[in-house]
mmCIF file of C-alpha atoms in Angstrom:
data_model
loop_
_atom_site.group_PDB
_atom_site.id
_atom_site.type_symbol
_atom_site.label_atom_id
_atom_site.label_comp_id
_atom_site.label_asym_id
_atom_site.label_seq_id
_atom_site.Cartn_x
_atom_site.Cartn_y
_atom_site.Cartn_z
ATOM 1 C CA MET H 1 229.370 -10.884 4.931
ATOM 2 C CA ALA H 2 225.782 -11.013 3.675
ATOM 3 C CA PHE H 3 223.171 -12.691 5.859
ATOM 4 C CA ALA H 4 220.408 -14.891 4.441
ATOM 5 C CA VAL H 5 217.102 -16.094 5.846
ATOM 6 C CA VAL H 6 215.015 -18.963 4.477
ATOM 7 C CA ALA H 7 211.597 -19.274 6.082
ATOM 8 C CA HIS H 8 208.951 -21.928 5.536
ATOM 9 C CA TYR H 9 205.438 -20.899 6.529
ATOM 10 C CA ARG H 10 202.406 -23.172 6.579
ATOM 11 C CA CYS H 11 198.811 -22.246 7.298
ATOM 12 C CA ALA H 12 195.402 -23.787 6.768
ATOM 13 C CA PRO H 13 194.352 -23.558 3.112
ATOM 14 C CA ALA H 14 191.441 -21.367 4.222
ATOM 15 C CA ASP H 15 193.956 -18.780 5.514
ATOM 16 C CA ALA H 16 196.256 -18.913 2.476
ATOM 17 C CA ASP H 17 194.840 -15.817 0.765
ATOM 18 C CA ALA H 18 195.325 -13.670 3.884
ATOM 19 C CA VAL H 19 198.894 -14.901 4.397
ATOM 20 C CA ARG H 20 199.691 -14.464 0.696
ATOM 21 C CA ALA H 21 198.385 -10.878 0.728
ATOM 22 C CA ALA H 22 200.480 -9.950 3.766
ATOM 23 C CA LEU H 23 203.618 -11.558 2.298
ATOM 24 C CA LEU H 24 203.131 -9.775 -1.010
ATOM 25 C CA ARG H 25 202.776 -6.467 0.837
ATOM 26 C CA MET H 26 206.017 -7.269 2.693
ATOM 27 C CA ARG H 27 207.633 -7.895 -0.690
ATOM 28 C CA GLU H 28 206.632 -4.372 -1.718
ATOM 29 C CA LEU H 29 207.919 -2.681 1.458
ATOM 30 C CA THR H 30 211.054 -4.594 2.433
ATOM 31 C CA PRO H 31 213.282 -3.640 -0.540
ATOM 32 C CA ALA H 32 213.177 -0.015 0.671
ATOM 33 C CA GLU H 33 215.020 -1.030 3.846
ATOM 34 C CA PRO H 34 218.670 0.113 3.631
ATOM 35 C CA ALA H 35 220.176 -3.313 4.429
ATOM 36 C CA ASN H 36 217.847 -5.449 2.296
ATOM 37 C CA LEU H 37 219.424 -7.121 -0.738
ATOM 38 C CA ALA H 38 216.595 -9.524 -1.660
ATOM 39 C CA TYR H 39 213.117 -10.491 -0.472
ATOM 40 C CA GLU H 40 211.475 -13.262 -2.467
ATOM 41 C CA VAL H 41 208.140 -14.901 -1.700
ATOM 42 C CA HIS H 42 207.214 -18.298 -3.125
ATOM 43 C CA ALA H 43 204.061 -20.421 -2.899
ATOM 44 C CA GLU H 44 204.784 -24.143 -2.847
ATOM 45 C CA VAL H 45 203.360 -25.953 -5.864
ATOM 46 C CA ASP H 46 200.576 -28.442 -5.042
ATOM 47 C CA ARG H 47 200.607 -27.512 -1.356
ATOM 48 C CA PRO H 48 197.993 -24.854 -0.573
ATOM 49 C CA GLY H 49 198.903 -22.734 2.415
ATOM 50 C CA SER H 50 202.664 -23.350 2.134
ATOM 51 C CA PHE H 51 205.091 -20.523 1.454
ATOM 52 C CA VAL H 52 208.854 -20.164 1.231
ATOM 53 C CA LEU H 53 210.616 -16.852 1.775
ATOM 54 C CA TYR H 54 214.194 -16.106 0.787
ATOM 55 C CA GLU H 55 215.647 -12.937 2.249
ATOM 56 C CA ARG H 56 219.141 -11.466 2.065
ATOM 57 C CA TYR H 57 220.573 -8.566 4.058
ATOM 58 C CA THR H 58 223.964 -6.869 4.191
ATOM 59 C CA ASP H 59 224.523 -8.382 7.644
ATOM 60 C CA ARG H 60 222.673 -9.758 10.658
ATOM 61 C CA ALA H 61 222.167 -6.253 12.046
ATOM 62 C CA GLY H 62 220.294 -5.411 8.843
ATOM 63 C CA PHE H 63 218.001 -8.386 9.412
ATOM 64 C CA GLU H 64 217.390 -7.304 13.014
ATOM 65 C CA ALA H 65 216.503 -3.829 11.731
ATOM 66 C CA HIS H 66 214.030 -5.509 9.362
ATOM 67 C CA ARG H 67 212.406 -7.288 12.295
ATOM 68 C CA ALA H 68 212.089 -3.934 14.100
ATOM 69 C CA ALA H 69 210.356 -2.231 11.147
ATOM 70 C CA ASP H 70 206.748 -1.149 11.592
ATOM 71 C CA HIS H 71 205.631 -3.120 8.541
ATOM 72 C CA PHE H 72 207.169 -6.322 9.965
ATOM 73 C CA THR H 73 205.279 -5.816 13.218
ATOM 74 C CA GLU H 74 202.012 -5.056 11.445
ATOM 75 C CA LEU H 75 202.131 -7.680 8.704
ATOM 76 C CA ILE H 76 204.207 -10.573 10.004
ATOM 77 C CA VAL H 77 203.665 -10.375 13.756
ATOM 78 C CA GLY H 78 200.123 -9.046 13.562
ATOM 79 C CA ARG H 79 198.666 -10.875 10.554
ATOM 80 C CA VAL H 80 200.809 -13.816 9.412
ATOM 81 C CA LEU H 81 202.140 -15.454 12.583
ATOM 82 C CA PRO H 82 198.695 -15.885 14.203
ATOM 83 C CA LEU H 83 197.548 -17.867 11.136
ATOM 84 C CA LEU H 84 200.504 -20.231 10.872
ATOM 85 C CA THR H 85 200.313 -23.889 11.810
ATOM 86 C CA GLU H 86 204.025 -24.403 11.208
ATOM 87 C CA ARG H 87 207.050 -22.160 10.811
ATOM 88 C CA THR H 88 210.726 -22.918 10.347
ATOM 89 C CA VAL H 89 213.436 -20.335 9.841
ATOM 90 C CA THR H 90 217.022 -20.986 8.779
ATOM 91 C CA PHE H 91 219.759 -18.364 9.080
ATOM 92 C CA ALA H 92 222.881 -18.545 6.912
ATOM 93 C CA GLU H 93 225.916 -16.525 5.936
ATOM 94 C CA VAL H 94 226.242 -16.056 2.194
ATOM 95 C CA LEU H 95 229.510 -17.526 0.940
#
């Protein structure tokens, strides 16, 4: 059963360009992962510094492999997470 992730990221508007750049780079790299089925990045309208990610993997193990990827460590752990003021992540099984 496919595994989905919906993440809401918020940062200060002054940090929005840096977060956006890292998320767009993730969008370039993640589809090459064997278990990735979708990786979409959205900027919330009228809310600078707010992003929504929708990700889909073949299974939870595929998502865990994504989290272990070098580009996740560099871009999300190293660049994005330190800039966030709020972060929520929802995990779901695709029906």
